[in-house]
mmCIF file of C-alpha atoms and ligand atoms in Angstrom:
data_model
loop_
_atom_site.group_PDB
_atom_site.id
_atom_site.type_symbol
_atom_site.label_atom_id
_atom_site.label_comp_id
_atom_site.label_asym_id
_atom_site.label_seq_id
_atom_site.Cartn_x
_atom_site.Cartn_y
_atom_site.Cartn_z
ATOM 1 C CA UNK M 1 12.561 25.940 1.543
ATOM 2 C CA UNK M 2 10.692 23.120 3.281
ATOM 3 C CA UNK M 3 8.091 20.496 2.416
ATOM 4 C CA UNK M 4 4.943 21.639 4.215
ATOM 5 C CA UNK M 5 2.430 19.029 3.103
ATOM 6 C CA UNK M 6 2.021 16.096 0.709
ATOM 7 C CA UNK M 7 -1.399 15.190 -0.636
ATOM 8 C CA UNK M 8 -2.361 12.038 -2.513
ATOM 9 C CA UNK M 9 -5.289 12.052 -4.950
ATOM 10 C CA UNK M 10 -6.889 8.915 -6.358
ATOM 11 C CA UNK M 11 -9.135 9.717 -9.303
ATOM 12 C CA UNK M 12 -10.705 7.920 -12.236
ATOM 13 C CA UNK M 13 -11.156 10.321 -15.168
ATOM 14 C CA UNK M 14 -11.451 7.344 -17.537
ATOM 15 C CA UNK M 15 -9.188 5.077 -15.484
ATOM 16 C CA UNK M 16 -7.523 5.079 -12.057
ATOM 17 C CA UNK M 17 -4.620 7.431 -11.378
ATOM 18 C CA UNK M 18 -2.672 8.150 -8.196
ATOM 19 C CA UNK M 19 -1.345 11.717 -8.107
ATOM 20 C CA UNK M 20 1.198 13.067 -5.609
ATOM 21 C CA UNK M 21 1.215 16.767 -4.761
ATOM 22 C CA UNK M 22 4.109 18.111 -2.680
ATOM 23 C CA UNK M 23 3.432 21.557 -1.241
ATOM 24 C CA UNK M 24 6.279 23.741 0.019
ATOM 25 C CA UNK M 25 6.322 26.503 2.603
ATOM 26 C CA UNK M 26 6.810 29.155 -0.095
ATOM 27 C CA UNK M 27 3.684 28.069 -1.963
ATOM 28 C CA UNK M 28 5.384 26.254 -4.876
ATOM 29 C CA UNK M 29 4.032 22.737 -5.421
ATOM 30 C CA UNK M 30 5.144 19.764 -7.483
ATOM 31 C CA UNK M 31 3.164 16.918 -9.075
ATOM 32 C CA UNK M 32 4.102 13.267 -9.503
ATOM 33 C CA UNK M 33 2.482 10.137 -10.923
ATOM 34 C CA UNK M 34 2.347 7.098 -8.596
ATOM 35 C CA UNK M 35 -0.134 4.945 -10.547
ATOM 36 C CA UNK M 36 0.381 1.175 -10.391
ATOM 37 C CA UNK M 37 -2.332 -0.410 -12.500
ATOM 38 C CA UNK M 38 -4.510 -2.785 -10.472
ATOM 39 C CA UNK M 39 -2.607 -2.124 -7.201
ATOM 40 C CA UNK M 40 -3.279 1.616 -6.842
ATOM 41 C CA UNK M 41 -4.369 1.662 -3.209
ATOM 42 C CA UNK M 42 -1.353 -0.317 -2.002
ATOM 43 C CA UNK M 43 0.859 2.544 -3.240
ATOM 44 C CA UNK M 44 -1.434 5.103 -1.601
ATOM 45 C CA UNK M 45 -1.119 3.307 1.757
ATOM 46 C CA UNK M 46 2.672 3.106 1.373
ATOM 47 C CA UNK M 47 2.874 6.836 0.658
ATOM 48 C CA UNK M 48 0.487 7.886 3.396
ATOM 49 C CA UNK M 49 1.677 5.552 6.123
ATOM 50 C CA UNK M 50 5.384 5.263 5.474
ATOM 51 C CA UNK M 51 6.670 8.106 3.308
ATOM 52 C CA UNK M 52 4.768 11.326 3.902
ATOM 53 C CA UNK M 53 5.421 11.537 7.680
ATOM 54 C CA UNK M 54 9.186 11.238 7.011
ATOM 55 C CA UNK M 55 9.324 14.024 4.422
ATOM 56 C CA UNK M 56 7.490 16.869 6.140
ATOM 57 C CA UNK M 57 10.030 19.602 6.959
ATOM 58 C CA UNK M 58 12.694 18.313 4.527
ATOM 59 C CA UNK M 59 14.289 20.568 1.881
ATOM 60 C CA UNK M 60 12.623 19.642 -1.481
ATOM 61 C CA UNK M 61 15.799 20.627 -3.348
ATOM 62 C CA UNK M 62 17.580 17.609 -1.828
ATOM 63 C CA UNK M 63 16.224 15.247 -4.489
ATOM 64 C CA UNK M 64 19.146 12.829 -4.426
ATOM 65 C CA UNK M 65 19.247 12.582 -0.650
ATOM 66 C CA UNK M 66 15.484 12.065 -0.455
ATOM 67 C CA UNK M 67 15.708 9.328 -3.120
ATOM 68 C CA UNK M 68 18.452 7.523 -1.190
ATOM 69 C CA UNK M 69 16.561 8.031 2.076
ATOM 70 C CA UNK M 70 13.440 6.373 0.651
ATOM 71 C CA UNK M 71 15.354 3.592 -1.138
ATOM 72 C CA UNK M 72 18.137 2.635 1.290
ATOM 73 C CA UNK M 73 16.365 3.974 4.347
ATOM 74 C CA UNK M 74 13.414 1.597 4.185
ATOM 75 C CA UNK M 75 15.714 -1.475 4.318
ATOM 76 C CA UNK M 76 13.223 -3.419 2.120
ATOM 77 C CA UNK M 77 14.638 -2.213 -1.191
ATOM 78 C CA UNK M 78 12.956 -2.463 -4.578
ATOM 79 C CA UNK M 79 9.544 -3.896 -5.450
ATOM 80 C CA UNK M 80 6.750 -2.274 -7.470
ATOM 81 C CA UNK M 81 4.888 -0.692 -4.531
ATOM 82 C CA UNK M 82 7.967 0.938 -2.965
ATOM 83 C CA UNK M 83 9.404 2.049 -6.290
ATOM 84 C CA UNK M 84 6.142 3.481 -7.636
ATOM 85 C CA UNK M 85 5.790 5.484 -4.424
ATOM 86 C CA UNK M 86 9.402 6.740 -4.732
ATOM 87 C CA UNK M 87 8.767 7.557 -8.409
ATOM 88 C CA UNK M 88 5.773 9.759 -7.581
ATOM 89 C CA UNK M 89 7.729 11.681 -4.933
ATOM 90 C CA UNK M 90 10.799 12.034 -7.162
ATOM 91 C CA UNK M 91 8.794 13.441 -10.106
ATOM 92 C CA UNK M 92 7.103 15.979 -7.845
ATOM 93 C CA UNK M 93 10.486 17.115 -6.471
ATOM 94 C CA UNK M 94 11.888 17.634 -9.994
ATOM 95 C CA UNK M 95 8.724 19.580 -10.828
ATOM 96 C CA UNK M 96 9.363 21.850 -7.815
ATOM 97 C CA UNK M 97 13.038 22.334 -8.716
ATOM 98 C CA UNK M 98 12.080 23.327 -12.254
ATOM 99 C CA UNK M 99 9.415 25.757 -11.064
ATOM 100 C CA UNK M 100 11.788 27.390 -8.575
ATOM 101 C CA UNK M 101 14.529 27.658 -11.230
ATOM 102 C CA UNK M 102 11.929 28.827 -13.763
ATOM 103 C CA UNK M 103 13.192 26.164 -16.173
ATOM 104 C CA UNK M 104 11.607 23.113 -17.818
ATOM 105 C CA UNK M 105 12.916 19.864 -16.324
ATOM 106 C CA UNK M 106 14.765 18.896 -19.536
ATOM 107 C CA UNK M 107 16.982 21.951 -18.989
ATOM 108 C CA UNK M 108 17.888 20.745 -15.502
ATOM 109 C CA UNK M 109 18.877 17.371 -17.002
ATOM 110 C CA UNK M 110 21.338 18.983 -19.417
ATOM 111 C CA UNK M 111 19.200 20.448 -22.185
ATOM 112 C CA UNK M 112 17.632 19.000 -25.308
ATOM 113 C CA UNK M 113 19.339 16.335 -27.416
ATOM 114 C CA UNK M 114 16.464 16.568 -29.922
ATOM 115 C CA UNK M 115 13.613 18.876 -30.884
ATOM 116 C CA UNK M 116 10.883 16.235 -31.122
ATOM 117 C CA UNK M 117 10.189 12.844 -29.621
ATOM 118 C CA UNK M 118 9.442 9.952 -31.948
ATOM 119 C CA UNK M 119 6.541 7.792 -30.782
ATOM 120 C CA UNK M 120 4.873 4.518 -31.697
ATOM 121 C CA UNK M 121 1.127 3.980 -31.607
ATOM 122 C CA UNK M 122 -0.981 0.830 -31.325
ATOM 123 C CA UNK M 123 -2.992 -0.803 -34.102
ATOM 124 C CA UNK M 124 -5.000 -3.791 -32.990
ATOM 125 C CA UNK M 125 -7.908 -5.778 -34.333
ATOM 126 C CA UNK M 126 -10.046 -8.870 -34.077
ATOM 127 C CA UNK M 127 -8.594 -10.120 -37.371
ATOM 128 C CA UNK M 128 -5.758 -9.238 -39.751
ATOM 129 C CA UNK M 129 -7.882 -6.993 -42.005
ATOM 130 C CA UNK M 130 -9.148 -4.940 -39.084
ATOM 131 C CA UNK M 131 -5.629 -4.619 -37.622
ATOM 132 C CA UNK M 132 -4.254 -3.461 -40.968
ATOM 133 C CA UNK M 133 -7.109 -0.968 -41.441
ATOM 134 C CA UNK M 134 -6.251 0.477 -38.033
ATOM 135 C CA UNK M 135 -2.591 0.611 -39.030
ATOM 136 C CA UNK M 136 -3.699 2.602 -42.092
ATOM 137 C CA UNK M 137 -5.605 5.079 -39.884
ATOM 138 C CA UNK M 138 -2.513 5.654 -37.746
ATOM 139 C CA UNK M 139 -0.344 6.157 -40.824
ATOM 140 C CA UNK M 140 -2.898 8.765 -41.986
ATOM 141 C CA UNK M 141 -2.654 10.471 -38.577
ATOM 142 C CA UNK M 142 1.113 10.763 -39.078
ATOM 143 C CA UNK M 143 2.494 7.849 -37.026
ATOM 144 C CA UNK M 144 5.877 6.612 -38.309
ATOM 145 C CA UNK M 145 5.965 3.559 -36.031
ATOM 146 C CA UNK M 146 3.123 1.279 -34.978
ATOM 147 C CA UNK M 147 2.780 -1.759 -32.722
ATOM 148 C CA UNK M 148 0.576 -4.482 -34.238
ATOM 149 C CA UNK M 149 -1.513 -6.843 -32.065
ATOM 150 C CA UNK M 150 -4.174 -9.124 -33.493
ATOM 151 C CA UNK M 151 -6.643 -11.528 -31.875
ATOM 152 C CA UNK M 152 -5.519 -15.119 -32.393
ATOM 153 C CA UNK M 153 -8.378 -17.082 -34.014
ATOM 154 C CA UNK M 154 -10.014 -19.301 -31.403
ATOM 155 C CA UNK M 155 -8.498 -17.487 -28.410
ATOM 156 C CA UNK M 156 -10.728 -15.180 -26.370
ATOM 157 C CA UNK M 157 -9.233 -11.830 -25.506
ATOM 158 C CA UNK M 158 -5.709 -12.025 -26.923
ATOM 159 C CA UNK M 159 -3.424 -9.439 -25.255
ATOM 160 C CA UNK M 160 -3.521 -5.995 -26.859
ATOM 161 C CA UNK M 161 -6.845 -6.463 -28.635
ATOM 162 C CA UNK M 162 -10.075 -4.914 -27.465
ATOM 163 C CA UNK M 163 -12.493 -7.796 -27.914
ATOM 164 C CA UNK M 164 -15.312 -5.433 -28.859
ATOM 165 C CA UNK M 165 -14.621 -3.022 -25.955
ATOM 166 C CA UNK M 166 -14.102 0.677 -26.551
ATOM 167 C CA UNK M 167 -10.752 0.875 -24.771
ATOM 168 C CA UNK M 168 -8.305 -1.225 -22.770
ATOM 169 C CA UNK M 169 -9.681 -0.005 -19.483
ATOM 170 C CA UNK M 170 -13.152 -1.323 -20.192
ATOM 171 C CA UNK M 171 -11.600 -4.790 -20.258
ATOM 172 C CA UNK M 172 -10.469 -4.512 -16.652
ATOM 173 C CA UNK M 173 -12.797 -2.075 -14.901
ATOM 174 C CA UNK M 174 -15.699 -2.732 -12.566
ATOM 175 C CA UNK M 175 -14.981 -6.396 -12.051
ATOM 176 C CA UNK M 176 -15.018 -8.081 -8.664
ATOM 177 C CA UNK M 177 -12.185 -10.390 -9.743
ATOM 178 C CA UNK M 178 -9.552 -10.425 -12.524
ATOM 179 C CA UNK M 179 -11.010 -11.335 -15.947
ATOM 180 C CA UNK M 180 -9.634 -14.578 -17.416
ATOM 181 C CA UNK M 181 -8.252 -15.066 -20.921
ATOM 182 C CA UNK M 182 -7.140 -18.130 -22.859
ATOM 183 C CA UNK M 183 -3.654 -18.717 -24.218
ATOM 184 C CA UNK M 184 -2.233 -21.188 -26.745
ATOM 185 C CA UNK M 185 1.406 -20.785 -27.734
ATOM 186 C CA UNK M 186 1.444 -22.902 -30.869
ATOM 187 C CA UNK M 187 -1.648 -21.166 -32.330
ATOM 188 C CA UNK M 188 -0.007 -17.811 -31.602
ATOM 189 C CA UNK M 189 3.342 -18.783 -33.147
ATOM 190 C CA UNK M 190 1.661 -20.064 -36.298
ATOM 191 C CA UNK M 191 -0.520 -16.978 -36.687
ATOM 192 C CA UNK M 192 1.563 -13.884 -35.884
ATOM 193 C CA UNK M 193 4.025 -14.092 -38.827
ATOM 194 C CA UNK M 194 1.029 -13.900 -41.224
ATOM 195 C CA UNK M 195 0.039 -10.570 -39.650
ATOM 196 C CA UNK M 196 3.443 -9.050 -40.338
ATOM 197 C CA UNK M 197 3.716 -10.582 -43.801
ATOM 198 C CA UNK M 198 0.387 -8.995 -44.803
ATOM 199 C CA UNK M 199 1.314 -5.683 -43.139
ATOM 200 C CA UNK M 200 4.502 -5.473 -45.203
ATOM 201 C CA UNK M 201 2.656 -6.498 -48.399
ATOM 202 C CA UNK M 202 0.108 -3.722 -47.863
ATOM 203 C CA UNK M 203 2.241 -0.894 -46.420
ATOM 204 C CA UNK M 204 5.804 -1.652 -47.614
ATOM 205 C CA UNK M 205 8.997 -1.459 -45.582
ATOM 206 C CA UNK M 206 9.042 2.247 -44.644
ATOM 207 C CA UNK M 207 6.661 2.229 -41.682
ATOM 208 C CA UNK M 208 8.324 0.906 -38.518
ATOM 209 C CA UNK M 209 6.482 -2.043 -36.981
ATOM 210 C CA UNK M 210 6.642 -3.465 -33.463
ATOM 211 C CA UNK M 211 5.011 -6.296 -31.543
ATOM 212 C CA UNK M 212 4.461 -7.070 -27.838
ATOM 213 C CA UNK M 213 4.577 -10.760 -26.881
ATOM 214 C CA UNK M 214 3.661 -9.764 -23.306
ATOM 215 C CA UNK M 215 5.892 -12.449 -21.805
ATOM 216 C CA UNK M 216 3.895 -15.403 -23.137
ATOM 217 C CA UNK M 217 6.820 -17.429 -24.590
ATOM 218 C CA UNK M 218 9.752 -19.474 -23.344
ATOM 219 C CA UNK M 219 13.210 -18.481 -24.655
ATOM 220 C CA UNK M 220 13.377 -21.110 -27.388
ATOM 221 C CA UNK M 221 9.834 -20.270 -28.556
ATOM 222 C CA UNK M 222 10.744 -16.580 -28.596
ATOM 223 C CA UNK M 223 13.880 -17.409 -30.562
ATOM 224 C CA UNK M 224 11.730 -19.149 -33.177
ATOM 225 C CA UNK M 225 9.352 -16.191 -33.390
ATOM 226 C CA UNK M 226 12.239 -13.713 -33.682
ATOM 227 C CA UNK M 227 13.737 -15.726 -36.554
ATOM 228 C CA UNK M 228 10.390 -16.075 -38.334
ATOM 229 C CA UNK M 229 9.798 -12.325 -38.106
ATOM 230 C CA UNK M 230 13.246 -11.317 -39.418
ATOM 231 C CA UNK M 231 12.065 -10.706 -43.028
ATOM 232 C CA UNK M 232 9.518 -8.162 -41.738
ATOM 233 C CA UNK M 233 12.160 -5.971 -40.111
ATOM 234 C CA UNK M 234 10.595 -5.114 -36.754
ATOM 235 C CA UNK M 235 11.844 -2.085 -34.851
ATOM 236 C CA UNK M 236 11.628 -4.373 -31.842
ATOM 237 C CA UNK M 237 9.950 -7.435 -30.373
ATOM 238 C CA UNK M 238 8.833 -6.581 -26.850
ATOM 239 C CA UNK M 239 8.764 -8.756 -23.712
ATOM 240 C CA UNK M 240 9.307 -11.956 -25.658
ATOM 241 C CA UNK M 241 10.009 -13.795 -22.378
ATOM 242 C CA UNK M 242 9.713 -12.934 -18.687
ATOM 243 C CA UNK M 243 12.875 -11.383 -17.319
ATOM 244 C CA UNK M 244 13.201 -12.467 -13.704
ATOM 245 C CA UNK M 245 15.872 -14.761 -15.109
ATOM 246 C CA UNK M 246 17.678 -12.252 -17.268
ATOM 247 C CA UNK M 247 19.758 -14.873 -19.086
ATOM 248 C CA UNK M 248 16.589 -16.069 -20.838
ATOM 249 C CA UNK M 249 17.309 -13.266 -23.280
ATOM 250 C CA UNK M 250 20.745 -14.701 -24.044
ATOM 251 C CA UNK M 251 19.127 -17.733 -25.615
ATOM 252 C CA UNK M 252 16.807 -15.609 -27.756
ATOM 253 C CA UNK M 253 19.689 -13.335 -28.760
ATOM 254 C CA UNK M 254 21.829 -16.251 -29.958
ATOM 255 C CA UNK M 255 19.230 -17.189 -32.553
ATOM 256 C CA UNK M 256 17.807 -14.007 -34.015
ATOM 257 C CA UNK M 257 18.687 -10.544 -35.285
ATOM 258 C CA UNK M 258 15.184 -9.219 -34.507
ATOM 259 C CA UNK M 259 15.852 -6.381 -32.021
ATOM 260 C CA UNK M 260 14.625 -7.086 -28.478
ATOM 261 C CA UNK M 261 12.999 -4.764 -25.920
ATOM 262 C CA UNK M 262 12.037 -5.362 -22.294
ATOM 263 C CA UNK M 263 11.607 -3.487 -19.023
ATOM 264 C CA UNK M 264 8.089 -2.113 -18.489
ATOM 265 C CA UNK M 265 7.665 -4.007 -15.219
ATOM 266 C CA UNK M 266 11.227 -3.390 -13.986
ATOM 267 C CA UNK M 267 11.540 -1.390 -10.762
ATOM 268 C CA UNK M 268 15.256 -0.653 -10.638
ATOM 269 C CA UNK M 269 18.450 -0.648 -12.664
ATOM 270 C CA UNK M 270 19.256 -4.004 -11.063
ATOM 271 C CA UNK M 271 16.443 -5.678 -13.005
ATOM 272 C CA UNK M 272 18.256 -4.755 -16.207
ATOM 273 C CA UNK M 273 21.881 -5.118 -15.140
ATOM 274 C CA UNK M 274 22.766 -8.408 -16.856
ATOM 275 C CA UNK M 275 20.555 -7.653 -19.859
ATOM 276 C CA UNK M 276 22.477 -4.447 -20.469
ATOM 277 C CA UNK M 277 25.989 -5.596 -19.582
ATOM 278 C CA UNK M 278 25.674 -8.581 -21.874
ATOM 279 C CA UNK M 279 24.018 -6.638 -24.679
ATOM 280 C CA UNK M 280 21.163 -9.143 -24.809
ATOM 281 C CA UNK M 281 18.628 -6.381 -25.587
ATOM 282 C CA UNK M 282 18.405 -3.345 -27.837
ATOM 283 C CA UNK M 283 15.808 -1.204 -26.043
ATOM 284 C CA UNK M 284 15.206 -0.711 -22.327
ATOM 285 C CA UNK M 285 11.559 0.067 -21.567
ATOM 286 C CA UNK M 286 11.612 1.134 -17.902
ATOM 287 C CA UNK M 287 8.993 3.742 -16.979
ATOM 288 C CA UNK M 288 9.472 6.885 -14.918
ATOM 289 C CA UNK M 289 6.398 5.943 -12.858
ATOM 290 C CA UNK M 290 7.612 2.468 -11.860
ATOM 291 C CA UNK M 291 11.414 2.443 -11.938
ATOM 292 C CA UNK M 292 12.248 5.188 -9.424
ATOM 293 C CA UNK M 293 11.358 8.447 -11.135
ATOM 294 C CA UNK M 294 13.520 10.844 -13.099
ATOM 295 C CA UNK M 295 16.532 10.338 -10.809
ATOM 296 C CA UNK M 296 16.642 6.600 -11.528
ATOM 297 C CA UNK M 297 15.641 6.767 -15.208
ATOM 298 C CA UNK M 298 18.580 9.076 -15.877
ATOM 299 C CA UNK M 299 20.964 6.504 -14.388
ATOM 300 C CA UNK M 300 19.396 3.654 -16.359
ATOM 301 C CA UNK M 301 19.731 5.636 -19.615
ATOM 302 C CA UNK M 302 23.403 6.407 -18.986
ATOM 303 C CA UNK M 303 24.158 2.802 -18.036
ATOM 304 C CA UNK M 304 22.319 1.536 -21.146
ATOM 305 C CA UNK M 305 24.236 3.929 -23.411
ATOM 306 C CA UNK M 306 27.521 2.196 -22.557
ATOM 307 C CA UNK M 307 26.110 -0.979 -24.122
ATOM 308 C CA UNK M 308 24.511 0.559 -27.245
ATOM 309 C CA UNK M 309 21.031 0.123 -25.791
ATOM 310 C CA UNK M 310 18.445 2.821 -26.442
ATOM 311 C CA UNK M 311 15.510 3.843 -24.263
ATOM 312 C CA UNK M 312 11.881 3.190 -25.207
ATOM 313 C CA UNK M 313 9.834 4.140 -22.120
ATOM 314 C CA UNK M 314 6.612 2.312 -21.389
ATOM 315 C CA UNK M 315 3.757 4.673 -22.256
ATOM 316 C CA UNK M 316 0.410 2.934 -21.691
ATOM 317 C CA UNK M 317 -2.822 4.730 -20.738
ATOM 318 C CA UNK M 318 -2.271 3.610 -17.131
ATOM 319 C CA UNK M 319 0.562 6.127 -16.816
ATOM 320 C CA UNK M 320 -0.940 9.549 -16.087
ATOM 321 C CA UNK M 321 -0.216 12.700 -18.117
ATOM 322 C CA UNK M 322 2.263 13.654 -15.358
ATOM 323 C CA UNK M 323 4.233 10.474 -16.051
ATOM 324 C CA UNK M 324 3.976 11.087 -19.801
ATOM 325 C CA UNK M 325 5.261 14.634 -19.342
ATOM 326 C CA UNK M 326 8.164 13.367 -17.211
ATOM 327 C CA UNK M 327 8.992 10.917 -20.011
ATOM 328 C CA UNK M 328 8.888 13.757 -22.531
ATOM 329 C CA UNK M 329 11.442 15.743 -20.514
ATOM 330 C CA UNK M 330 13.656 12.691 -20.112
ATOM 331 C CA UNK M 331 13.321 11.788 -23.790
ATOM 332 C CA UNK M 332 14.232 15.325 -24.830
ATOM 333 C CA UNK M 333 17.503 14.992 -22.915
ATOM 334 C CA UNK M 334 18.427 11.258 -23.226
ATOM 335 C CA UNK M 335 21.297 11.046 -25.744
ATOM 336 C CA UNK M 336 20.495 7.355 -26.390
ATOM 337 C CA UNK M 337 16.721 7.806 -26.698
ATOM 338 C CA UNK M 338 15.052 5.383 -29.114
ATOM 339 C CA UNK M 339 11.270 5.764 -29.192
ATOM 340 C CA UNK M 340 8.340 6.526 -26.857
ATOM 341 C CA UNK M 341 5.174 4.430 -26.680
ATOM 342 C CA UNK M 342 2.235 6.815 -27.009
ATOM 343 C CA UNK M 343 -1.356 5.980 -27.838
ATOM 344 C CA UNK M 344 -2.891 9.332 -27.051
ATOM 345 C CA UNK M 345 -4.727 10.574 -23.999
ATOM 346 C CA UNK M 346 -8.163 9.330 -23.114
ATOM 347 C CA UNK M 347 -10.535 12.177 -23.926
ATOM 348 C CA UNK M 348 -12.593 14.762 -22.112
ATOM 349 C CA UNK M 349 -12.595 13.797 -18.383
ATOM 350 C CA UNK M 350 -8.855 13.146 -18.435
ATOM 351 C CA UNK M 351 -8.084 16.482 -20.073
ATOM 352 C CA UNK M 352 -10.362 18.196 -17.570
ATOM 353 C CA UNK M 353 -8.324 16.813 -14.646
ATOM 354 C CA UNK M 354 -4.807 17.001 -16.119
ATOM 355 C CA UNK M 355 -3.644 19.995 -18.174
ATOM 356 C CA UNK M 356 -0.519 18.684 -19.915
ATOM 357 C CA UNK M 357 2.034 20.277 -22.228
ATOM 358 C CA UNK M 358 2.256 17.560 -24.895
ATOM 359 C CA UNK M 359 1.290 17.974 -28.535
ATOM 360 C CA UNK M 360 1.264 15.123 -31.071
ATOM 361 C CA UNK M 361 2.465 16.207 -34.500
ATOM 362 C CA UNK M 362 3.463 14.075 -37.451
ATOM 363 C CA UNK M 363 4.484 10.974 -35.499
ATOM 364 C CA UNK M 364 6.260 12.915 -32.754
ATOM 365 C CA UNK M 365 5.532 14.533 -29.392
ATOM 366 C CA UNK M 366 6.463 18.146 -28.755
ATOM 367 C CA UNK M 367 6.737 19.744 -25.320
ATOM 368 C CA UNK M 368 6.646 23.414 -24.432
ATOM 369 C CA UNK M 369 8.972 25.374 -22.160
ATOM 370 C CA UNK M 370 6.760 25.688 -19.087
ATOM 371 C CA UNK M 371 8.797 25.502 -15.857
ATOM 372 C CA UNK M 372 8.973 22.111 -14.136
ATOM 373 C CA UNK M 373 7.091 19.260 -15.774
ATOM 374 C CA UNK M 374 4.525 21.672 -17.208
ATOM 375 C CA UNK M 375 1.441 19.755 -16.013
ATOM 376 C CA UNK M 376 -1.384 21.051 -13.871
ATOM 377 C CA UNK M 377 -3.918 19.051 -11.920
ATOM 378 C CA UNK M 378 -7.472 20.214 -11.208
ATOM 379 C CA UNK M 379 -8.274 18.866 -7.727
ATOM 380 C CA UNK M 380 -11.908 19.913 -7.898
ATOM 381 C CA UNK M 381 -12.446 18.171 -11.223
ATOM 382 C CA UNK M 382 -10.595 15.076 -9.947
ATOM 383 C CA UNK M 383 -13.090 14.755 -7.063
ATOM 384 C CA UNK M 384 -15.896 14.197 -9.586
ATOM 385 C CA UNK M 385 -14.242 10.990 -10.832
ATOM 386 C CA UNK M 386 -13.788 8.579 -7.963
ATOM 387 C CA UNK M 387 -11.680 5.420 -7.806
ATOM 388 C CA UNK M 388 -13.111 2.214 -9.276
ATOM 389 C CA UNK M 389 -11.636 -1.121 -8.310
ATOM 390 C CA UNK M 390 -10.064 -2.804 -11.311
ATOM 391 C CA UNK M 391 -7.840 -5.755 -12.094
ATOM 392 C CA UNK M 392 -5.568 -6.666 -14.962
ATOM 393 C CA UNK M 393 -6.634 -9.952 -16.588
ATOM 394 C CA UNK M 394 -4.957 -13.302 -15.995
ATOM 395 C CA UNK M 395 -4.407 -16.001 -18.628
ATOM 396 C CA UNK M 396 -4.731 -19.761 -18.608
ATOM 397 C CA UNK M 397 -3.721 -22.504 -21.020
ATOM 398 C CA UNK M 398 -6.478 -24.678 -22.497
ATOM 399 C CA UNK M 399 -5.988 -27.252 -19.721
ATOM 400 C CA UNK M 400 -6.446 -24.621 -17.016
ATOM 401 C CA UNK M 401 -2.769 -24.008 -16.180
ATOM 402 C CA UNK M 402 -2.173 -20.446 -15.083
ATOM 403 C CA UNK M 403 0.069 -18.682 -17.605
ATOM 404 C CA UNK M 404 1.740 -15.263 -17.955
ATOM 405 C CA UNK M 405 -0.644 -12.477 -18.845
HETATM 406 O O1 KDG R 1 -0.722 -2.118 -16.787
HETATM 407 C C1 KDG R 1 -0.273 -3.004 -17.760
HETATM 408 C C2 KDG R 1 -0.162 -2.324 -19.092
HETATM 409 O O2 KDG R 1 0.485 -1.092 -18.942
HETATM 410 C C3 KDG R 1 0.582 -3.166 -20.093
HETATM 411 O O3 KDG R 1 -0.123 -4.345 -20.306
HETATM 412 C C4 KDG R 1 0.745 -2.423 -21.403
HETATM 413 O O4 KDG R 1 2.306 -4.040 -22.210
HETATM 414 C C5 KDG R 1 1.872 -2.923 -22.251
HETATM 415 C C6 KDG R 1 2.495 -1.974 -23.174
HETATM 416 O O5 KDG R 1 3.458 -2.372 -23.815
HETATM 417 O O6 KDG R 1 2.039 -0.841 -23.253
HETATM 418 MG MG1 MG R 2 4.263 -4.149 -23.128
#
């Protein structure tokens, strides 16, 4: 069996997605997700210019060798563009292997460790009452775990809140330049504990609650927040500090028992090495679309298991249904799976382009037994929704200093 052709599709059925389709000489094809939010076309160029010509004629069953070829063989290892491109190819190759074997990908990984995949949703609001009402709606829909984000009074466009927009994408789409938001650490630190106090007063201790700091704090500030939130028993506090310097998490860890999660922007196992070896975190949030595909995610999960760390893959709307399906297969297998972020799929155009196998039921995702990843992609429908340039926002402190978004 040989790779005959590789096509890349850029579509916007609600937001931008980059889809890889590997076509083999016996007619079987595989699909992968290579979407890197805000930098989509850089990945497309990398795939088209530097990867596709090297893979034509190769045996698609040689997943490991192709992974090593793309990683070691390019000399310039790592980085989000390279690793997102590798991820898209890797997913498509696993999809092909599953289709040829007539088995769902989770079977190729070693079978199911669980029947259903626990997920957490997002409740956000412009004030505490609105956030808690939205939490109530998610509880009614069956969610057992919910991330809470609330606008900080006086700050425009706090991360995770919609600021009157209908979805996250509307905040970033159709803008010539990145939108700007304001950040103030002390206002945030004074406000957020009130949100969780009120959430626990209203909904009790049974529902699992989470929060994403989105890398806005320094280690000692994060340590203070973790301590303050201890009475509210979070499932985890996400991205409390940036992780280029992994030992930042050591300082947070020394001060608080609030569980810590990080990893959505990691590209390889190396980004998490010290965090895992030192047991500075509790959940590793690498994504199949950005950290090297199924081949790499499997290694990260096994490495994390040695250190009692569970997986909690990043599951935002900027990962396509192919990426979500790949997560579902991984999560079905991963012995040390923790929880999957899942806020639902974005409506009619998206479901017209991607036919996916996932069903949300009572706070969990279920997958079916279709061979491969179980997703199909309607090329004709995709053509109707063309790429729109978009940027993630940036943030600045009140004095104009550029801060972490
Ligand atoms: O593209 C960036 C988003 O995926 C990110 O901001 C979402 O932090 C995020 C999360 O936890 O889902
Ligand atoms: Mg996050």
